[in-house]
Amino acid sequence: MDGGNIMDLFHRGRPVRVCAPMVRYSKLAFRCLVRKYDCDVCFTPMIIAADFMRSIKARDSEFTTSKTDRPLIVQFAAKDAQTLADAACVVSPFSDGVDLNCGCPQRWAVSEGYGACLINKPELVKDMVRHVRNQIDNPNYTVSIKIRIHKDLRKTVDLCQKVEAAGVSWITVHGRTADERHQPVHYDAIKTIKDSLSIPVIANGDIKSMQDVEAVYELTGVDGVMAARGLLANPAMFAGYEETPLQCVWDWVDIAVEHGTPFTCFHHHLIYMLECISSQPERRVFNSLSSTSAVVDFLHSTYGSL
């Protein structure tokens, strides 16, 4: 896929499987893990474009990748077109596309003019998409957006049709409004959006298994599915596993050690992965461990090696 056209993935006759942008979690090491288990496309965590352009330190800490880390989409938070286009130009040699976050509902983001408030600024979003399109030479480089829905779905459809006209490559729809957290996902809304566009649409929200992938695909007719917490709990989900297989746990240990993943991040991922396959007393012990060697010893004694 490296250097190829990511849009070809949408013509395989099955939904494209995507790892969501996740703050602290969808970093290089975790992307390597999910790619081993049939994930087609990975997103970086959301990066604030203005900070990224302002500081070399921010660029080095926020964006790490490798030759095998493809197809890769870099997600930015931005509120003006030139800053987004500048950031896209910096990452374009090392990635397959950029995505504009129009869905983050957190108060800090919205108060800064980022994230979910952008769904109410269709002209600005159009302008941002167009700027990136015009300033990246590679015609195969994608420009996408990730949105939440409005209470009045006509506004969402209008936004999507406007950005489609501006040249957006695809749209990811999290089927909740900015105010909704754990309420059921509005798959009917995702279907309505899909039916009103001719570009690919990716469904996001509460996808925890391959059964969910199939069900959402049947319900909505989307071109892809994006998972976040489902993949944290089971990074092998897209390969059809019901719960995290032991092989995947040990793969994570190897990959994290190889990448020098900080202990807290390494440990947090394992807490998520082991949640469904461990007992409460085991979890209590595991959650209190404070070194990589203690974690490896615990895994060997509790689950055995492969």
mmCIF file of C-alpha atoms in Angstrom:
data_model
loop_
_atom_site.group_PDB
_atom_site.id
_atom_site.type_symbol
_atom_site.label_atom_id
_atom_site.label_comp_id
_atom_site.label_asym_id
_atom_site.label_seq_id
_atom_site.Cartn_x
_atom_site.Cartn_y
_atom_site.Cartn_z
ATOM 1 C CA MET A 1 0.000 0.000 0.000
ATOM 2 C CA ASP A 2 2.921 2.355 0.713
ATOM 3 C CA GLY A 3 2.725 5.185 -1.786
ATOM 4 C CA GLY A 4 -0.344 3.602 -3.401
ATOM 5 C CA ASN A 5 -3.844 4.947 -3.506
ATOM 6 C CA ILE A 6 -5.698 4.434 -0.249
ATOM 7 C CA MET A 7 -9.017 4.913 -2.084
ATOM 8 C CA ASP A 8 -8.493 1.486 -3.698
ATOM 9 C CA LEU A 9 -9.302 -0.053 -0.310
ATOM 10 C CA PHE A 10 -12.915 1.040 -0.752
ATOM 11 C CA HIS A 11 -13.320 -1.209 -3.816
ATOM 12 C CA ARG A 12 -12.653 -4.573 -2.191
ATOM 13 C CA GLY A 13 -16.289 -5.461 -1.651
ATOM 14 C CA ARG A 14 -16.098 -5.425 2.146
ATOM 15 C CA PRO A 15 -16.055 -2.610 4.701
ATOM 16 C CA VAL A 16 -12.633 -1.036 5.250
ATOM 17 C CA ARG A 17 -11.488 -1.630 8.843
ATOM 18 C CA VAL A 18 -10.119 1.459 10.530
ATOM 19 C CA CYS A 19 -8.418 2.161 13.870
ATOM 20 C CA ALA A 20 -9.756 5.440 15.274
ATOM 21 C CA PRO A 21 -7.696 8.426 16.366
ATOM 22 C CA MET A 22 -7.341 8.018 20.152
ATOM 23 C CA VAL A 23 -5.560 10.489 22.406
ATOM 24 C CA ARG A 24 -2.534 8.748 24.021
ATOM 25 C CA TYR A 25 -3.490 5.389 22.520
ATOM 26 C CA SER A 26 -3.383 5.246 18.700
ATOM 27 C CA LYS A 27 0.379 5.800 18.692
ATOM 28 C CA LEU A 28 2.902 3.963 16.548
ATOM 29 C CA ALA A 29 3.340 0.858 18.730
ATOM 30 C CA PHE A 30 -0.400 0.209 19.023
ATOM 31 C CA ARG A 31 -0.872 0.837 15.287
ATOM 32 C CA CYS A 32 1.760 -1.860 14.616
ATOM 33 C CA LEU A 33 -0.229 -4.263 16.810
ATOM 34 C CA VAL A 34 -3.633 -3.749 15.169
ATOM 35 C CA ARG A 35 -2.097 -3.950 11.685
ATOM 36 C CA LYS A 36 -0.978 -7.504 12.539
ATOM 37 C CA TYR A 37 -4.655 -8.327 13.096
ATOM 38 C CA ASP A 38 -6.353 -7.212 9.867
ATOM 39 C CA CYS A 39 -6.748 -3.483 10.481
ATOM 40 C CA ASP A 40 -6.628 -1.793 7.049
ATOM 41 C CA VAL A 41 -6.030 1.874 7.978
ATOM 42 C CA CYS A 42 -4.807 3.587 11.149
ATOM 43 C CA PHE A 43 -5.215 7.160 12.373
ATOM 44 C CA THR A 44 -2.737 9.013 14.560
ATOM 45 C CA PRO A 45 -4.063 10.626 17.738
ATOM 46 C CA MET A 46 -5.465 14.123 17.117
ATOM 47 C CA ILE A 47 -2.666 16.685 16.743
ATOM 48 C CA ILE A 48 -3.283 20.436 17.143
ATOM 49 C CA ALA A 49 -2.042 21.836 13.835
ATOM 50 C CA ALA A 50 -1.011 25.259 15.195
ATOM 51 C CA ASP A 51 1.155 23.730 17.970
ATOM 52 C CA PHE A 52 2.580 21.234 15.492
ATOM 53 C CA MET A 53 3.699 24.055 13.184
ATOM 54 C CA ARG A 54 4.980 26.238 16.025
ATOM 55 C CA SER A 55 7.392 23.797 17.623
ATOM 56 C CA ILE A 56 9.893 21.180 16.444
ATOM 57 C CA LYS A 57 9.556 19.528 19.849
ATOM 58 C CA ALA A 58 5.794 19.147 19.312
ATOM 59 C CA ARG A 59 6.403 17.655 15.863
ATOM 60 C CA ASP A 60 8.877 15.104 17.188
ATOM 61 C CA SER A 61 6.753 14.037 20.159
ATOM 62 C CA GLU A 62 3.355 14.096 18.430
ATOM 63 C CA PHE A 63 4.201 12.399 15.153
ATOM 64 C CA THR A 64 6.274 9.229 14.986
ATOM 65 C CA THR A 65 5.960 6.687 12.225
ATOM 66 C CA SER A 66 7.917 3.993 10.391
ATOM 67 C CA LYS A 67 8.150 2.480 6.904
ATOM 68 C CA THR A 68 5.640 -0.257 7.729
ATOM 69 C CA ASP A 69 3.150 2.123 9.401
ATOM 70 C CA ARG A 70 0.948 2.507 6.307
ATOM 71 C CA PRO A 71 -1.735 3.238 5.244
ATOM 72 C CA LEU A 72 -1.632 6.086 7.764
ATOM 73 C CA ILE A 73 -3.970 9.055 8.217
ATOM 74 C CA VAL A 74 -2.770 11.983 10.326
ATOM 75 C CA GLN A 75 -5.609 13.671 12.181
ATOM 76 C CA PHE A 76 -5.390 17.385 12.926
ATOM 77 C CA ALA A 77 -7.423 19.808 14.982
ATOM 78 C CA ALA A 78 -7.429 23.128 13.138
ATOM 79 C CA LYS A 79 -9.569 26.219 12.748
ATOM 80 C CA ASP A 80 -7.926 28.020 9.855
ATOM 81 C CA ALA A 81 -7.206 26.760 6.390
ATOM 82 C CA GLN A 82 -3.584 27.797 5.958
ATOM 83 C CA THR A 83 -2.398 26.252 9.237
ATOM 84 C CA LEU A 84 -4.040 22.950 8.301
ATOM 85 C CA ALA A 85 -2.546 23.056 4.791
ATOM 86 C CA ASP A 86 0.924 23.831 6.216
ATOM 87 C CA ALA A 87 0.690 20.917 8.659
ATOM 88 C CA ALA A 88 -0.536 18.609 5.869
ATOM 89 C CA CYS A 89 2.472 19.560 3.739
ATOM 90 C CA VAL A 90 4.835 18.619 6.593
ATOM 91 C CA VAL A 91 3.344 15.137 7.126
ATOM 92 C CA SER A 92 2.377 14.274 3.544
ATOM 93 C CA PRO A 93 5.683 12.561 2.626
ATOM 94 C CA PHE A 94 5.216 10.158 5.570
ATOM 95 C CA SER A 95 1.475 9.427 5.352
ATOM 96 C CA ASP A 96 -1.418 8.675 3.007
ATOM 97 C CA GLY A 97 -3.804 11.430 4.032
ATOM 98 C CA VAL A 98 -4.877 13.999 6.600
ATOM 99 C CA ASP A 99 -8.157 14.141 8.476
ATOM 100 C CA LEU A 100 -9.780 17.213 10.022
ATOM 101 C CA ASN A 101 -11.352 16.609 13.422
ATOM 102 C CA CYS A 102 -14.910 17.995 13.383
ATOM 103 C CA GLY A 103 -16.185 15.702 16.126
ATOM 104 C CA CYS A 104 -14.256 16.113 19.375
ATOM 105 C CA PRO A 105 -16.926 17.154 21.909
ATOM 106 C CA GLN A 106 -14.586 18.087 24.777
ATOM 107 C CA ARG A 107 -15.154 21.521 26.227
ATOM 108 C CA TRP A 108 -11.535 22.690 25.878
ATOM 109 C CA ALA A 109 -11.525 21.837 22.163
ATOM 110 C CA VAL A 110 -14.835 23.503 21.380
ATOM 111 C CA SER A 111 -13.926 26.632 23.364
ATOM 112 C CA GLU A 112 -10.728 26.905 21.282
ATOM 113 C CA GLY A 113 -12.750 26.627 18.070
ATOM 114 C CA TYR A 114 -11.703 23.025 17.341
ATOM 115 C CA GLY A 115 -13.565 19.741 17.033
ATOM 116 C CA ALA A 116 -17.348 19.409 17.122
ATOM 117 C CA CYS A 117 -18.093 23.145 16.787
ATOM 118 C CA LEU A 118 -16.839 22.934 13.185
ATOM 119 C CA ILE A 119 -19.949 21.013 12.097
ATOM 120 C CA ASN A 120 -21.724 24.375 12.438
ATOM 121 C CA LYS A 121 -19.193 26.114 10.160
ATOM 122 C CA PRO A 122 -19.581 24.386 6.781
ATOM 123 C CA GLU A 123 -17.976 27.246 4.815
ATOM 124 C CA LEU A 124 -14.851 27.125 6.975
ATOM 125 C CA VAL A 125 -14.608 23.330 6.695
ATOM 126 C CA LYS A 126 -15.000 23.580 2.896
ATOM 127 C CA ASP A 127 -12.240 26.181 2.814
ATOM 128 C CA MET A 128 -9.919 23.970 4.892
ATOM 129 C CA VAL A 129 -10.507 20.944 2.665
ATOM 130 C CA ARG A 130 -9.926 23.015 -0.457
ATOM 131 C CA HIS A 131 -6.702 24.536 0.873
ATOM 132 C CA VAL A 132 -5.190 21.126 1.594
ATOM 133 C CA ARG A 133 -6.319 19.814 -1.805
ATOM 134 C CA ASN A 134 -4.703 22.778 -3.577
ATOM 135 C CA GLN A 135 -1.405 22.651 -1.710
ATOM 136 C CA ILE A 136 -0.565 18.953 -1.789
ATOM 137 C CA ASP A 137 0.902 17.853 -5.114
ATOM 138 C CA ASN A 138 0.145 14.143 -4.775
ATOM 139 C CA PRO A 139 -3.322 13.509 -6.330
ATOM 140 C CA ASN A 140 -3.642 10.231 -4.362
ATOM 141 C CA TYR A 141 -3.190 11.981 -1.012
ATOM 142 C CA THR A 142 -6.524 11.989 0.824
ATOM 143 C CA VAL A 143 -8.269 14.763 2.729
ATOM 144 C CA SER A 144 -11.049 13.530 4.985
ATOM 145 C CA ILE A 145 -13.140 14.783 7.894
ATOM 146 C CA LYS A 146 -14.546 13.094 10.985
ATOM 147 C CA ILE A 147 -17.835 14.500 12.253
ATOM 148 C CA ARG A 148 -20.603 14.086 14.788
ATOM 149 C CA ILE A 149 -24.231 14.598 13.777
ATOM 150 C CA HIS A 150 -26.627 17.503 14.415
ATOM 151 C CA LYS A 151 -29.958 17.048 16.181
ATOM 152 C CA ASP A 152 -31.415 18.304 12.896
ATOM 153 C CA LEU A 153 -29.928 15.825 10.446
ATOM 154 C CA ARG A 154 -30.621 18.092 7.475
ATOM 155 C CA LYS A 155 -27.784 20.309 8.715
ATOM 156 C CA THR A 156 -25.410 17.333 8.739
ATOM 157 C CA VAL A 157 -26.408 16.270 5.237
ATOM 158 C CA ASP A 158 -25.927 19.870 4.046
ATOM 159 C CA LEU A 159 -22.438 20.024 5.612
ATOM 160 C CA CYS A 160 -21.452 16.693 4.049
ATOM 161 C CA GLN A 161 -22.697 17.660 0.588
ATOM 162 C CA LYS A 162 -20.813 20.962 0.779
ATOM 163 C CA VAL A 163 -17.509 19.320 1.699
ATOM 164 C CA GLU A 164 -18.081 16.631 -0.925
ATOM 165 C CA ALA A 165 -18.313 19.439 -3.507
ATOM 166 C CA ALA A 166 -15.059 20.904 -2.104
ATOM 167 C CA GLY A 167 -13.227 17.636 -2.856
ATOM 168 C CA VAL A 168 -13.223 15.728 0.443
ATOM 169 C CA SER A 169 -12.086 12.097 -0.062
ATOM 170 C CA TRP A 170 -14.383 10.485 2.493
ATOM 171 C CA ILE A 171 -16.261 11.298 5.691
ATOM 172 C CA THR A 172 -16.263 9.410 8.994
ATOM 173 C CA VAL A 173 -19.522 9.801 10.888
ATOM 174 C CA HIS A 174 -19.715 9.220 14.627
ATOM 175 C CA GLY A 175 -23.440 8.607 14.950
ATOM 176 C CA ARG A 176 -23.988 10.757 18.048
ATOM 177 C CA THR A 177 -24.520 14.480 18.625
ATOM 178 C CA ALA A 178 -21.837 16.493 20.422
ATOM 179 C CA ASP A 179 -23.912 16.271 23.628
ATOM 180 C CA GLU A 180 -24.347 12.500 23.562
ATOM 181 C CA ARG A 181 -21.831 10.228 25.266
ATOM 182 C CA HIS A 182 -23.079 6.709 25.944
ATOM 183 C CA GLN A 183 -26.489 6.922 24.321
ATOM 184 C CA PRO A 184 -27.140 4.428 21.491
ATOM 185 C CA VAL A 185 -25.562 5.310 18.153
ATOM 186 C CA HIS A 186 -27.964 6.680 15.525
ATOM 187 C CA TYR A 187 -27.218 4.212 12.721
ATOM 188 C CA ASP A 188 -30.275 5.467 10.828
ATOM 189 C CA ALA A 189 -28.606 8.892 10.652
ATOM 190 C CA ILE A 190 -25.416 7.333 9.282
ATOM 191 C CA LYS A 191 -27.486 5.572 6.612
ATOM 192 C CA THR A 192 -29.215 8.842 5.650
ATOM 193 C CA ILE A 193 -25.825 10.550 5.260
ATOM 194 C CA LYS A 194 -24.436 7.617 3.261
ATOM 195 C CA ASP A 195 -27.467 7.679 0.947
ATOM 196 C CA SER A 196 -27.044 11.407 0.274
ATOM 197 C CA LEU A 197 -23.385 11.247 -0.860
ATOM 198 C CA SER A 198 -21.374 9.549 -3.562
ATOM 199 C CA ILE A 199 -18.033 9.548 -1.680
ATOM 200 C CA PRO A 200 -17.194 6.784 0.837
ATOM 201 C CA VAL A 201 -18.611 7.032 4.364
ATOM 202 C CA ILE A 202 -17.093 5.340 7.423
ATOM 203 C CA ALA A 203 -19.312 4.536 10.424
ATOM 204 C CA ASN A 204 -17.996 5.107 13.945
ATOM 205 C CA GLY A 205 -19.498 4.412 17.370
ATOM 206 C CA ASP A 206 -19.866 1.279 19.530
ATOM 207 C CA ILE A 207 -18.213 -1.207 17.182
ATOM 208 C CA LYS A 208 -16.913 -3.954 19.480
ATOM 209 C CA SER A 209 -16.784 -7.111 17.323
ATOM 210 C CA MET A 210 -16.888 -8.403 13.757
ATOM 211 C CA GLN A 211 -20.601 -9.113 14.318
ATOM 212 C CA ASP A 212 -21.028 -5.379 14.971
ATOM 213 C CA VAL A 213 -19.038 -4.610 11.807
ATOM 214 C CA GLU A 214 -21.333 -6.830 9.736
ATOM 215 C CA ALA A 215 -24.504 -5.509 11.409
ATOM 216 C CA VAL A 216 -23.550 -1.851 10.862
ATOM 217 C CA TYR A 217 -22.561 -2.607 7.273
ATOM 218 C CA GLU A 218 -25.967 -4.244 6.662
ATOM 219 C CA LEU A 219 -27.890 -1.453 8.427
ATOM 220 C CA THR A 220 -26.173 1.529 6.828
ATOM 221 C CA GLY A 221 -24.462 0.441 3.600
ATOM 222 C CA VAL A 222 -21.297 2.299 4.636
ATOM 223 C CA ASP A 223 -17.922 1.754 2.989
ATOM 224 C CA GLY A 224 -15.931 1.294 6.186
ATOM 225 C CA VAL A 225 -16.100 0.998 9.958
ATOM 226 C CA MET A 226 -13.939 2.687 12.569
ATOM 227 C CA ALA A 227 -13.389 1.271 16.051
ATOM 228 C CA ALA A 228 -11.868 2.902 19.127
ATOM 229 C CA ARG A 229 -12.668 1.297 22.496
ATOM 230 C CA GLY A 230 -13.487 -1.994 20.766
ATOM 231 C CA LEU A 231 -9.881 -2.204 19.539
ATOM 232 C CA LEU A 232 -8.446 -1.087 22.878
ATOM 233 C CA ALA A 233 -10.243 -3.992 24.557
ATOM 234 C CA ASN A 234 -9.417 -6.420 21.748
ATOM 235 C CA PRO A 235 -6.754 -5.329 19.249
ATOM 236 C CA ALA A 236 -7.404 -8.575 17.309
ATOM 237 C CA MET A 237 -11.104 -7.749 16.845
ATOM 238 C CA PHE A 238 -10.859 -7.137 13.085
ATOM 239 C CA ALA A 239 -9.289 -10.585 12.643
ATOM 240 C CA GLY A 240 -12.507 -12.104 14.029
ATOM 241 C CA TYR A 241 -11.474 -12.867 17.616
ATOM 242 C CA GLU A 242 -14.230 -12.538 20.224
ATOM 243 C CA GLU A 243 -11.745 -11.570 22.928
ATOM 244 C CA THR A 244 -8.044 -10.741 22.995
ATOM 245 C CA PRO A 245 -6.078 -13.920 22.135
ATOM 246 C CA LEU A 246 -2.974 -14.685 24.203
ATOM 247 C CA GLN A 247 -0.831 -14.357 21.074
ATOM 248 C CA CYS A 248 -1.964 -10.738 20.777
ATOM 249 C CA VAL A 249 -1.065 -10.019 24.419
ATOM 250 C CA TRP A 250 2.473 -11.326 23.882
ATOM 251 C CA ASP A 251 2.720 -9.507 20.532
ATOM 252 C CA TRP A 252 1.971 -6.287 22.412
ATOM 253 C CA VAL A 253 4.724 -7.024 24.961
ATOM 254 C CA ASP A 254 7.231 -7.543 22.125
ATOM 255 C CA ILE A 255 6.149 -4.493 20.123
ATOM 256 C CA ALA A 256 6.007 -2.173 23.160
ATOM 257 C CA VAL A 257 9.473 -3.253 24.355
ATOM 258 C CA GLU A 258 10.861 -2.847 20.828
ATOM 259 C CA HIS A 259 9.404 0.681 20.560
ATOM 260 C CA GLY A 260 10.420 1.724 24.068
ATOM 261 C CA THR A 261 6.784 2.436 24.954
ATOM 262 C CA PRO A 262 6.617 4.228 28.349
ATOM 263 C CA PHE A 263 5.493 1.881 31.123
ATOM 264 C CA THR A 264 2.232 3.692 31.909
ATOM 265 C CA CYS A 265 1.048 3.431 28.304
ATOM 266 C CA PHE A 266 2.246 -0.197 27.989
ATOM 267 C CA HIS A 267 0.415 -1.105 31.227
ATOM 268 C CA HIS A 268 -2.801 0.785 30.346
ATOM 269 C CA HIS A 269 -3.144 -1.073 27.053
ATOM 270 C CA LEU A 270 -2.794 -4.400 28.868
ATOM 271 C CA ILE A 271 -5.388 -3.363 31.465
ATOM 272 C CA TYR A 272 -7.844 -2.811 28.590
ATOM 273 C CA MET A 273 -6.870 -6.039 26.804
ATOM 274 C CA LEU A 274 -7.098 -8.268 29.880
ATOM 275 C CA GLU A 275 -10.379 -6.874 31.187
ATOM 276 C CA CYS A 276 -12.558 -9.555 29.594
ATOM 277 C CA ILE A 277 -10.169 -12.470 30.033
ATOM 278 C CA SER A 278 -9.152 -12.016 33.680
ATOM 279 C CA SER A 279 -10.862 -12.363 37.064
ATOM 280 C CA GLN A 280 -11.338 -9.444 39.421
ATOM 281 C CA PRO A 281 -8.644 -10.618 41.900
ATOM 282 C CA GLU A 282 -6.210 -11.007 38.970
ATOM 283 C CA ARG A 283 -7.062 -7.522 37.736
ATOM 284 C CA ARG A 284 -6.513 -6.042 41.189
ATOM 285 C CA VAL A 285 -3.005 -7.493 41.318
ATOM 286 C CA PHE A 286 -2.229 -6.646 37.703
ATOM 287 C CA ASN A 287 -3.405 -3.032 37.943
ATOM 288 C CA SER A 288 -1.021 -2.382 40.863
ATOM 289 C CA LEU A 289 2.113 -3.597 39.048
ATOM 290 C CA SER A 290 4.720 -0.925 38.399
ATOM 291 C CA SER A 291 7.452 -2.384 36.176
ATOM 292 C CA THR A 292 7.691 -4.144 32.837
ATOM 293 C CA SER A 293 9.443 -7.131 34.397
ATOM 294 C CA ALA A 294 6.668 -7.510 37.002
ATOM 295 C CA VAL A 295 4.071 -7.387 34.198
ATOM 296 C CA VAL A 296 5.902 -10.034 32.150
ATOM 297 C CA ASP A 297 6.276 -12.278 35.223
ATOM 298 C CA PHE A 298 2.553 -11.886 35.992
ATOM 299 C CA LEU A 299 1.555 -12.743 32.410
ATOM 300 C CA HIS A 300 3.791 -15.834 32.408
ATOM 301 C CA SER A 301 2.502 -17.126 35.740
ATOM 302 C CA THR A 302 -1.178 -16.332 35.059
ATOM 303 C CA TYR A 303 -1.572 -17.172 31.380
ATOM 304 C CA GLY A 304 1.587 -19.092 30.528
ATOM 305 C CA SER A 305 3.656 -18.457 27.428
ATOM 306 C CA LEU A 306 2.368 -19.473 24.029
#
